[in-house]
PDB file of C-alpha atoms and ligand atoms in Angstrom:
ATOM      1  CA  MET A  12      13.718  15.278   6.754  1.00  0.00           C
ATOM      2  CA  ASN A  13      11.106  13.200   7.587  1.00  0.00           C
ATOM      3  CA  LEU A  14       9.960  10.750   4.773  1.00  0.00           C
ATOM      4  CA  ILE A  15       7.670   7.563   5.143  1.00  0.00           C
ATOM      5  CA  ASP A  16       7.112   5.063   2.507  1.00  0.00           C
ATOM      6  CA  SER A  17       3.718   3.447   3.150  1.00  0.00           C
ATOM      7  CA  HIS A  18       3.747   0.473   0.218  1.00  0.00           C
ATOM      8  CA  CYS A  19       7.327  -1.500  -0.074  1.00  0.00           C
ATOM      9  CA  HIS A  20       7.944  -5.132  -0.607  1.00  0.00           C
ATOM     10  CA  ILE A  21      11.466  -5.795   0.450  1.00  0.00           C
ATOM     11  CA  ASP A  22      11.102  -9.248   1.349  1.00  0.00           C
ATOM     12  CA  GLY A  23      10.502 -10.587  -1.230  1.00  0.00           C
ATOM     13  CA  GLU A  24      13.475 -12.834  -2.380  1.00  0.00           C
ATOM     14  CA  GLN A  25      14.982  -9.560  -4.385  1.00  0.00           C
ATOM     15  CA  PHE A  26      16.580  -7.863  -1.531  1.00  0.00           C
ATOM     16  CA  ASP A  27      17.534 -11.048   0.010  1.00  0.00           C
ATOM     17  CA  ALA A  28      21.491  -9.839  -0.420  1.00  0.00           C
ATOM     18  CA  ASP A  29      21.393  -6.853   0.487  1.00  0.00           C
ATOM     19  CA  ARG A  30      18.657  -6.287   3.030  1.00  0.00           C
ATOM     20  CA  ASP A  31      19.404  -4.955   5.933  1.00  0.00           C
ATOM     21  CA  GLU A  32      21.688  -2.064   3.214  1.00  0.00           C
ATOM     22  CA  VAL A  33      18.552  -1.572   1.716  1.00  0.00           C
ATOM     23  CA  VAL A  34      16.821  -0.355   4.654  1.00  0.00           C
ATOM     24  CA  GLU A  35      19.739   1.709   6.222  1.00  0.00           C
ATOM     25  CA  ARG A  36      20.256   3.645   3.031  1.00  0.00           C
ATOM     26  CA  ALA A  37      16.724   4.214   3.002  1.00  0.00           C
ATOM     27  CA  ARG A  38      16.621   5.546   7.120  1.00  0.00           C
ATOM     28  CA  ALA A  39      20.276   7.359   5.764  1.00  0.00           C
ATOM     29  CA  GLY A  40      18.051   9.328   3.313  1.00  0.00           C
ATOM     30  CA  GLY A  41      14.806  10.428   5.910  1.00  0.00           C
ATOM     31  CA  VAL A  42      12.716   7.205   5.602  1.00  0.00           C
ATOM     32  CA  VAL A  43      11.495   6.661   9.443  1.00  0.00           C
ATOM     33  CA  ALA A  44       9.538   4.494   8.389  1.00  0.00           C
ATOM     34  CA  MET A  45       8.344   1.581   5.640  1.00  0.00           C
ATOM     35  CA  LEU A  46       5.218  -0.082   5.635  1.00  0.00           C
ATOM     36  CA  ASN A  47       6.434  -3.746   4.384  1.00  0.00           C
ATOM     37  CA  ILE A  48       2.629  -5.617   3.119  1.00  0.00           C
ATOM     38  CA  GLY A  49       2.681  -9.264   2.745  1.00  0.00           C
ATOM     39  CA  THR A  50       2.433 -10.854   0.082  1.00  0.00           C
ATOM     40  CA  GLY A  51       2.320 -14.983  -1.516  1.00  0.00           C
ATOM     41  CA  ASP A  52       0.724 -17.852  -0.896  1.00  0.00           C
ATOM     42  CA  PRO A  53      -1.110 -17.685   2.159  1.00  0.00           C
ATOM     43  CA  HIS A  54      -0.740 -21.678   2.055  1.00  0.00           C
ATOM     44  CA  SER A  55       2.750 -21.680   2.624  1.00  0.00           C
ATOM     45  CA  ASP A  56       5.502 -19.603   4.828  1.00  0.00           C
ATOM     46  CA  ASP A  57       5.205 -16.001   2.775  1.00  0.00           C
ATOM     47  CA  PHE A  58       3.110 -14.272   5.970  1.00  0.00           C
ATOM     48  CA  ARG A  59       5.782 -15.116   8.794  1.00  0.00           C
ATOM     49  CA  ARG A  60       8.536 -14.189   6.287  1.00  0.00           C
ATOM     50  CA  THR A  61       6.977 -10.554   6.074  1.00  0.00           C
ATOM     51  CA  VAL A  62       6.742 -10.729  10.655  1.00  0.00           C
ATOM     52  CA  ALA A  63       9.719 -11.926  11.121  1.00  0.00           C
ATOM     53  CA  VAL A  64      10.961  -9.161   8.266  1.00  0.00           C
ATOM     54  CA  ALA A  65       8.867  -6.568  10.053  1.00  0.00           C
ATOM     55  CA  GLU A  66      10.202  -7.711  14.232  1.00  0.00           C
ATOM     56  CA  ARG A  67      13.923  -7.467  12.792  1.00  0.00           C
ATOM     57  CA  TYR A  68      14.084  -3.793  11.940  1.00  0.00           C
ATOM     58  CA  ASP A  69      12.512  -0.056  14.121  1.00  0.00           C
ATOM     59  CA  ASN A  70      11.439   0.873  11.585  1.00  0.00           C
ATOM     60  CA  VAL A  71       9.828  -0.872   9.590  1.00  0.00           C
ATOM     61  CA  TYR A  72       5.652  -2.454   9.826  1.00  0.00           C
ATOM     62  CA  CYS A  73       3.619  -5.030   7.850  1.00  0.00           C
ATOM     63  CA  SER A  74       0.707  -5.533   6.582  1.00  0.00           C
ATOM     64  CA  VAL A  75      -0.750  -9.504   5.937  1.00  0.00           C
ATOM     65  CA  GLY A  76      -3.445 -10.413   2.932  1.00  0.00           C
ATOM     66  CA  VAL A  77      -4.329 -11.452   0.091  1.00  0.00           C
ATOM     67  CA  HIS A  78      -2.960  -9.880  -3.253  1.00  0.00           C
ATOM     68  CA  PRO A  79      -6.397 -10.136  -6.319  1.00  0.00           C
ATOM     69  CA  HIS A  80      -3.413 -11.746  -8.319  1.00  0.00           C
ATOM     70  CA  ASP A  81      -3.346 -15.134  -5.203  1.00  0.00           C
ATOM     71  CA  ALA A  82      -8.224 -14.469  -5.005  1.00  0.00           C
ATOM     72  CA  LYS A  83      -8.284 -18.270  -5.426  1.00  0.00           C
ATOM     73  CA  LEU A  84      -5.411 -19.393  -2.833  1.00  0.00           C
ATOM     74  CA  TYR A  85      -8.354 -17.510  -0.030  1.00  0.00           C
ATOM     75  CA  ASP A  86     -10.100 -19.469   1.521  1.00  0.00           C
ATOM     76  CA  ASP A  87     -10.274 -20.175   5.883  1.00  0.00           C
ATOM     77  CA  LYS A  88      -7.847 -21.749   6.537  1.00  0.00           C
ATOM     78  CA  ALA A  89      -5.942 -19.296   4.878  1.00  0.00           C
ATOM     79  CA  GLU A  90      -7.991 -16.755   6.774  1.00  0.00           C
ATOM     80  CA  GLU A  91      -7.118 -18.274   9.884  1.00  0.00           C
ATOM     81  CA  HIS A  92      -3.357 -18.168   9.356  1.00  0.00           C
ATOM     82  CA  LEU A  93      -3.413 -14.481   8.853  1.00  0.00           C
ATOM     83  CA  ILE A  94      -5.583 -14.340  11.813  1.00  0.00           C
ATOM     84  CA  GLU A  95      -2.652 -15.543  13.648  1.00  0.00           C
ATOM     85  CA  MET A  96       0.413 -13.569  12.226  1.00  0.00           C
ATOM     86  CA  VAL A  97      -1.566 -10.527  12.657  1.00  0.00           C
ATOM     87  CA  LYS A  98      -1.372 -11.403  16.449  1.00  0.00           C
ATOM     88  CA  SER A  99       1.498 -13.172  16.564  1.00  0.00           C
ATOM     89  CA  SER A 100       3.406  -9.166  15.750  1.00  0.00           C
ATOM     90  CA  LYS A 101       2.690  -5.119  16.987  1.00  0.00           C
ATOM     91  CA  LYS A 102       4.157  -4.791  13.698  1.00  0.00           C
ATOM     92  CA  VAL A 103       1.368  -5.504  11.768  1.00  0.00           C
ATOM     93  CA  ILE A 104      -0.814  -2.992  11.373  1.00  0.00           C
ATOM     94  CA  ALA A 105      -3.254  -3.360   9.110  1.00  0.00           C
ATOM     95  CA  TRP A 106      -4.609  -6.208   6.274  1.00  0.00           C
ATOM     96  CA  GLY A 107      -3.697  -5.849   2.661  1.00  0.00           C
ATOM     97  CA  GLU A 108      -3.311  -5.341   0.025  1.00  0.00           C
ATOM     98  CA  ILE A 109      -6.525  -6.454  -0.797  1.00  0.00           C
ATOM     99  CA  GLY A 110      -8.353  -5.611  -4.110  1.00  0.00           C
ATOM    100  CA  LEU A 111      -9.459  -6.046  -7.745  1.00  0.00           C
ATOM    101  CA  ASP A 112      -6.715  -6.973 -10.474  1.00  0.00           C
ATOM    102  CA  TYR A 113      -9.314  -7.681 -14.058  1.00  0.00           C
ATOM    103  CA  TYR A 114      -5.347  -6.377 -15.629  1.00  0.00           C
ATOM    104  CA  TYR A 115      -3.654  -9.419 -15.362  1.00  0.00           C
ATOM    105  CA  ASP A 116      -7.281 -11.549 -14.032  1.00  0.00           C
ATOM    106  CA  HIS A 117      -4.550 -14.158 -12.559  1.00  0.00           C
ATOM    107  CA  SER A 118      -8.132 -15.061 -10.066  1.00  0.00           C
ATOM    108  CA  PRO A 119     -11.225 -15.002 -11.710  1.00  0.00           C
ATOM    109  CA  ARG A 120     -13.334 -12.356 -10.929  1.00  0.00           C
ATOM    110  CA  ASP A 121     -16.284 -13.447  -8.739  1.00  0.00           C
ATOM    111  CA  VAL A 122     -13.484 -14.874  -6.896  1.00  0.00           C
ATOM    112  CA  GLN A 123     -11.865 -12.286  -6.614  1.00  0.00           C
ATOM    113  CA  ARG A 124     -15.133  -9.808  -5.407  1.00  0.00           C
ATOM    114  CA  ASP A 125     -15.264 -12.382  -2.969  1.00  0.00           C
ATOM    115  CA  GLY A 126     -12.107 -12.856  -1.492  1.00  0.00           C
ATOM    116  CA  PHE A 127     -12.338  -9.353  -1.320  1.00  0.00           C
ATOM    117  CA  ARG A 128     -15.374  -8.276   0.555  1.00  0.00           C
ATOM    118  CA  ARG A 129     -14.434 -11.828   2.721  1.00  0.00           C
ATOM    119  CA  GLN A 130     -10.470  -9.692   4.095  1.00  0.00           C
ATOM    120  CA  ILE A 131     -12.543  -6.635   4.179  1.00  0.00           C
ATOM    121  CA  ARG A 132     -14.937  -7.726   6.986  1.00  0.00           C
ATOM    122  CA  THR A 133     -12.415  -9.617   8.151  1.00  0.00           C
ATOM    123  CA  ALA A 134      -9.566  -6.313   9.132  1.00  0.00           C
ATOM    124  CA  LYS A 135     -12.534  -4.591  10.356  1.00  0.00           C
ATOM    125  CA  GLU A 136     -13.560  -7.319  12.571  1.00  0.00           C
ATOM    126  CA  LEU A 137      -9.284  -7.256  13.279  1.00  0.00           C
ATOM    127  CA  ASP A 138      -9.887  -3.434  14.065  1.00  0.00           C
ATOM    128  CA  LEU A 139      -7.151  -2.831  10.722  1.00  0.00           C
ATOM    129  CA  PRO A 140      -7.085  -0.546   8.471  1.00  0.00           C
ATOM    130  CA  VAL A 141      -7.199  -2.431   4.370  1.00  0.00           C
ATOM    131  CA  ILE A 142      -4.048  -1.455   1.877  1.00  0.00           C
ATOM    132  CA  ILE A 143      -6.290  -1.427  -1.283  1.00  0.00           C
ATOM    133  CA  HIS A 144      -4.949  -2.851  -4.888  1.00  0.00           C
ATOM    134  CA  SER A 145      -7.104  -2.222  -8.014  1.00  0.00           C
ATOM    135  CA  ARG A 146      -6.017  -2.612 -11.628  1.00  0.00           C
ATOM    136  CA  ASP A 147      -8.466  -2.127 -14.499  1.00  0.00           C
ATOM    137  CA  ALA A 148     -11.579  -2.139 -11.467  1.00  0.00           C
ATOM    138  CA  ASP A 149     -12.146   1.031 -10.556  1.00  0.00           C
ATOM    139  CA  ASP A 150     -15.819   1.250 -10.936  1.00  0.00           C
ATOM    140  CA  GLU A 151     -16.170  -2.083  -8.605  1.00  0.00           C
ATOM    141  CA  THR A 152     -13.187  -1.082  -6.713  1.00  0.00           C
ATOM    142  CA  VAL A 153     -15.398   2.005  -5.117  1.00  0.00           C
ATOM    143  CA  GLU A 154     -18.425   0.301  -5.929  1.00  0.00           C
ATOM    144  CA  ILE A 155     -17.022  -2.511  -3.256  1.00  0.00           C
ATOM    145  CA  LEU A 156     -15.277  -0.004  -0.639  1.00  0.00           C
ATOM    146  CA  ARG A 157     -18.750   1.759  -0.236  1.00  0.00           C
ATOM    147  CA  GLU A 158     -21.179  -0.845   0.427  1.00  0.00           C
ATOM    148  CA  GLU A 159     -18.877  -2.335   2.621  1.00  0.00           C
ATOM    149  CA  PHE A 160     -17.707   0.987   4.229  1.00  0.00           C
ATOM    150  CA  GLY A 161     -20.233   3.657   3.718  1.00  0.00           C
ATOM    151  CA  PRO A 162     -22.468   5.508   4.651  1.00  0.00           C
ATOM    152  CA  PRO A 163     -18.690   7.059   5.592  1.00  0.00           C
ATOM    153  CA  GLU A 164     -18.476   8.729   9.253  1.00  0.00           C
ATOM    154  CA  GLY A 165     -15.950  11.503  10.177  1.00  0.00           C
ATOM    155  CA  GLY A 166     -12.550  10.818  10.918  1.00  0.00           C
ATOM    156  CA  THR A 167     -12.732   7.385  10.352  1.00  0.00           C
ATOM    157  CA  GLN A 168     -10.014   5.981   8.803  1.00  0.00           C
ATOM    158  CA  ASN A 169     -10.447   3.207   6.320  1.00  0.00           C
ATOM    159  CA  GLY A 170      -7.940   1.826   4.282  1.00  0.00           C
ATOM    160  CA  ILE A 171      -5.309   3.589   2.085  1.00  0.00           C
ATOM    161  CA  MET A 172      -5.773   3.079  -1.926  1.00  0.00           C
ATOM    162  CA  HIS A 173      -2.683   2.535  -3.008  1.00  0.00           C
ATOM    163  CA  CYS A 174      -0.099   3.165  -5.769  1.00  0.00           C
ATOM    164  CA  PHE A 175      -3.579   5.325  -7.117  1.00  0.00           C
ATOM    165  CA  GLY A 176      -4.106   4.602 -10.636  1.00  0.00           C
ATOM    166  CA  GLY A 177      -7.332   5.886 -11.067  1.00  0.00           C
ATOM    167  CA  THR A 178      -9.522   9.065 -12.006  1.00  0.00           C
ATOM    168  CA  ALA A 179      -9.349  12.871 -10.243  1.00  0.00           C
ATOM    169  CA  ALA A 180     -13.278  11.293  -9.586  1.00  0.00           C
ATOM    170  CA  MET A 181     -12.403   8.160  -8.242  1.00  0.00           C
ATOM    171  CA  ALA A 182     -10.336  10.198  -5.350  1.00  0.00           C
ATOM    172  CA  GLU A 183     -13.464  11.862  -5.147  1.00  0.00           C
ATOM    173  CA  ALA A 184     -15.142   9.155  -3.676  1.00  0.00           C
ATOM    174  CA  LEU A 185     -12.717   7.297  -1.701  1.00  0.00           C
ATOM    175  CA  MET A 186     -11.608  10.200   0.233  1.00  0.00           C
ATOM    176  CA  PRO A 187     -14.662  10.814   1.896  1.00  0.00           C
ATOM    177  CA  LEU A 188     -14.916   6.479   3.204  1.00  0.00           C
ATOM    178  CA  GLY A 189     -11.702   7.214   5.250  1.00  0.00           C
ATOM    179  CA  PHE A 190      -9.853   6.441   2.528  1.00  0.00           C
ATOM    180  CA  LEU A 191      -6.317   8.360   1.782  1.00  0.00           C
ATOM    181  CA  ILE A 192      -4.515   7.912  -1.195  1.00  0.00           C
ATOM    182  CA  SER A 193      -1.225   7.172  -1.874  1.00  0.00           C
ATOM    183  CA  PHE A 194       1.014   7.412  -4.862  1.00  0.00           C
ATOM    184  CA  ALA A 195       3.964   5.678  -6.267  1.00  0.00           C
ATOM    185  CA  GLY A 196       7.111   6.777  -9.105  1.00  0.00           C
ATOM    186  CA  ASN A 197       4.528   6.156 -11.383  1.00  0.00           C
ATOM    187  CA  VAL A 198       2.790  10.144 -10.799  1.00  0.00           C
ATOM    188  CA  THR A 199       6.855  11.150 -12.432  1.00  0.00           C
ATOM    189  CA  PHE A 200       6.713   9.430 -15.610  1.00  0.00           C
ATOM    190  CA  LYS A 201       6.303  11.522 -18.569  1.00  0.00           C
ATOM    191  CA  LYS A 202       3.303  10.094 -19.870  1.00  0.00           C
ATOM    192  CA  ALA A 203       1.801  10.506 -16.521  1.00  0.00           C
ATOM    193  CA  ASP A 204      -0.590  13.161 -16.515  1.00  0.00           C
ATOM    194  CA  ASN A 205      -3.857  11.380 -15.672  1.00  0.00           C
ATOM    195  CA  LEU A 206      -3.010  10.520 -12.189  1.00  0.00           C
ATOM    196  CA  ARG A 207      -1.114  13.924 -11.992  1.00  0.00           C
ATOM    197  CA  GLU A 208      -4.369  15.138 -13.091  1.00  0.00           C
ATOM    198  CA  ALA A 209      -6.234  13.224  -9.835  1.00  0.00           C
ATOM    199  CA  ALA A 210      -2.976  14.184  -6.939  1.00  0.00           C
ATOM    200  CA  ARG A 211      -4.306  17.215  -7.799  1.00  0.00           C
ATOM    201  CA  VAL A 212      -7.735  17.426  -6.193  1.00  0.00           C
ATOM    202  CA  VAL A 213      -6.346  15.364  -3.600  1.00  0.00           C
ATOM    203  CA  PRO A 214      -4.976  17.471  -0.935  1.00  0.00           C
ATOM    204  CA  LEU A 215      -2.158  17.720   1.626  1.00  0.00           C
ATOM    205  CA  ASP A 216      -4.034  16.116   4.046  1.00  0.00           C
ATOM    206  CA  LYS A 217      -4.793  12.897   2.628  1.00  0.00           C
ATOM    207  CA  LEU A 218      -1.920  11.975   0.442  1.00  0.00           C
ATOM    208  CA  LEU A 219       0.591   9.298   1.410  1.00  0.00           C
ATOM    209  CA  ILE A 220       3.684   8.689  -1.241  1.00  0.00           C
ATOM    210  CA  GLU A 221       5.537   5.217  -1.283  1.00  0.00           C
ATOM    211  CA  THR A 222       7.517   2.994  -3.929  1.00  0.00           C
ATOM    212  CA  ASP A 223       5.147  -0.254  -3.700  1.00  0.00           C
ATOM    213  CA  CYS A 224       9.634  -1.736  -5.137  1.00  0.00           C
ATOM    214  CA  PRO A 225      11.032  -3.724  -5.872  1.00  0.00           C
ATOM    215  CA  PHE A 226       8.730  -2.341  -8.827  1.00  0.00           C
ATOM    216  CA  LEU A 227       7.663   1.085 -10.241  1.00  0.00           C
ATOM    217  CA  THR A 228      11.476   2.452 -10.163  1.00  0.00           C
ATOM    218  CA  PRO A 229      10.471   6.760 -10.012  1.00  0.00           C
ATOM    219  CA  VAL A 230      12.879   9.152 -12.675  1.00  0.00           C
ATOM    220  CA  PRO A 231      16.114   9.667 -12.680  1.00  0.00           C
ATOM    221  CA  PHE A 232      16.235   6.009 -12.139  1.00  0.00           C
ATOM    222  CA  ARG A 233      13.338   4.247 -13.890  1.00  0.00           C
ATOM    223  CA  GLY A 234      14.772   1.076 -15.052  1.00  0.00           C
ATOM    224  CA  THR A 235      16.912   0.181 -12.117  1.00  0.00           C
ATOM    225  CA  ARG A 236      15.841  -1.405  -8.357  1.00  0.00           C
ATOM    226  CA  ASN A 237      13.642   0.926  -6.911  1.00  0.00           C
ATOM    227  CA  GLU A 238      13.870   0.922  -3.069  1.00  0.00           C
ATOM    228  CA  PRO A 239      12.477   2.523  -0.169  1.00  0.00           C
ATOM    229  CA  SER A 240      15.608   5.016   0.276  1.00  0.00           C
ATOM    230  CA  PHE A 241      13.348   6.235  -3.191  1.00  0.00           C
ATOM    231  CA  VAL A 242      10.352   7.668  -2.095  1.00  0.00           C
ATOM    232  CA  VAL A 243      13.300  11.232  -2.226  1.00  0.00           C
ATOM    233  CA  HIS A 244      12.545  11.335  -6.114  1.00  0.00           C
ATOM    234  CA  THR A 245       8.077  11.022  -6.295  1.00  0.00           C
ATOM    235  CA  ALA A 246       8.390  13.451  -2.453  1.00  0.00           C
ATOM    236  CA  LYS A 247       9.968  15.714  -4.245  1.00  0.00           C
ATOM    237  CA  PHE A 248       8.296  15.798  -7.897  1.00  0.00           C
ATOM    238  CA  LEU A 249       5.471  15.644  -5.676  1.00  0.00           C
ATOM    239  CA  ALA A 250       6.405  18.518  -3.842  1.00  0.00           C
ATOM    240  CA  ASP A 251       7.102  20.909  -7.391  1.00  0.00           C
ATOM    241  CA  PHE A 252       3.405  19.528  -8.484  1.00  0.00           C
ATOM    242  CA  TYR A 253       1.742  21.298  -5.583  1.00  0.00           C
ATOM    243  CA  GLY A 254       4.273  23.817  -5.469  1.00  0.00           C
ATOM    244  CA  VAL A 255       4.702  23.732  -1.419  1.00  0.00           C
ATOM    245  CA  GLU A 256       8.791  22.993   0.133  1.00  0.00           C
ATOM    246  CA  LEU A 257      10.240  19.804   0.124  1.00  0.00           C
ATOM    247  CA  GLU A 258      10.771  19.469   4.025  1.00  0.00           C
ATOM    248  CA  TYR A 259       7.623  20.220   4.451  1.00  0.00           C
ATOM    249  CA  LEU A 260       5.451  17.554   1.774  1.00  0.00           C
ATOM    250  CA  ALA A 261       7.948  15.750   3.303  1.00  0.00           C
ATOM    251  CA  GLU A 262       6.572  16.401   7.181  1.00  0.00           C
ATOM    252  CA  GLN A 263       2.636  16.651   5.850  1.00  0.00           C
ATOM    253  CA  THR A 264       3.165  12.821   4.562  1.00  0.00           C
ATOM    254  CA  THR A 265       4.703  11.477   7.439  1.00  0.00           C
ATOM    255  CA  THR A 266       1.873  12.530  10.174  1.00  0.00           C
ATOM    256  CA  ASN A 267      -0.438  11.901   7.746  1.00  0.00           C
ATOM    257  CA  PHE A 268       1.050   8.020   8.017  1.00  0.00           C
ATOM    258  CA  THR A 269       1.766   8.459  11.311  1.00  0.00           C
ATOM    259  CA  ASN A 270      -1.758   9.662  12.828  1.00  0.00           C
ATOM    260  CA  PHE A 271      -3.546   6.895  10.291  1.00  0.00           C
ATOM    261  CA  PHE A 272      -1.879   4.389  11.796  1.00  0.00           C
ATOM    262  CA  ARG A 273      -1.703   5.927  15.388  1.00  0.00           C
ATOM    263  CA  ILE A 274       1.944   5.140  15.249  1.00  0.00           C
ATOM    264  CA  ASP A 275       4.600   7.436  17.610  1.00  0.00           C
ATOM    265  CA  LEU A 276       7.726   6.849  15.345  1.00  0.00           C
TER     266      LEU A 276
HETATM  267 ZN1   ZN B  15      -0.802  -3.650  -5.580  1.00  0.00          ZN
HETATM  268 ZN1   ZN B  16       2.278  -3.816  -3.630  1.00  0.00          ZN
END
């Protein structure tokens, strides 16, 4: 069985003690690739560490970009540094995570919006797809993506809506703009009927799965540190939900990922 964790954070200090084992456990569990999303301060060495982790392991790819929490840190110098990181390694295959987070509001909203649009444009110039984070800001996220990526062109692969937390209508708005929809472990939570309602409108060829580890541990490991090998629990849950075999869902989401990024595993 081939699985892919489309969004993880294994470059963080939560994995410093046992990163090799975590990657090996994932590989042993059928996870053939992981996309490690770089986060942190673009004026520090945070993103060098992101790229170094991807360089260390065959099956780990990475992205760089400034999270909406840190949008206030995005400036010319940050942009220059991140572009340098993209050019430093073939393992950097996406820009993100970028977007809007109006739940935490760690950066002022107008600053988040500016940083979001600016990074979309930079990613386009570099011909990289974007990884989108959106929390309590779904209408504005869709509006910005529509303005920056619309009108949709057939077959364009623009980005991934990660840890999908929106409505069915949001998923339906994003897929024609060239976005894949990625579900994390929270889709398995008892109270997440709203997420499952959205999952119902996502066809299997637009679907990805992720851990967003170390956060959002899926049932039955809720409460412990999440890691890429746990992506199988979200895969199992969604296979049941869609009424398909686990192997089928695993292969389909893996193909979606490798086609999207045009990578050979
Ligand atoms: Zn996120
Ligand atoms: Zn993330």
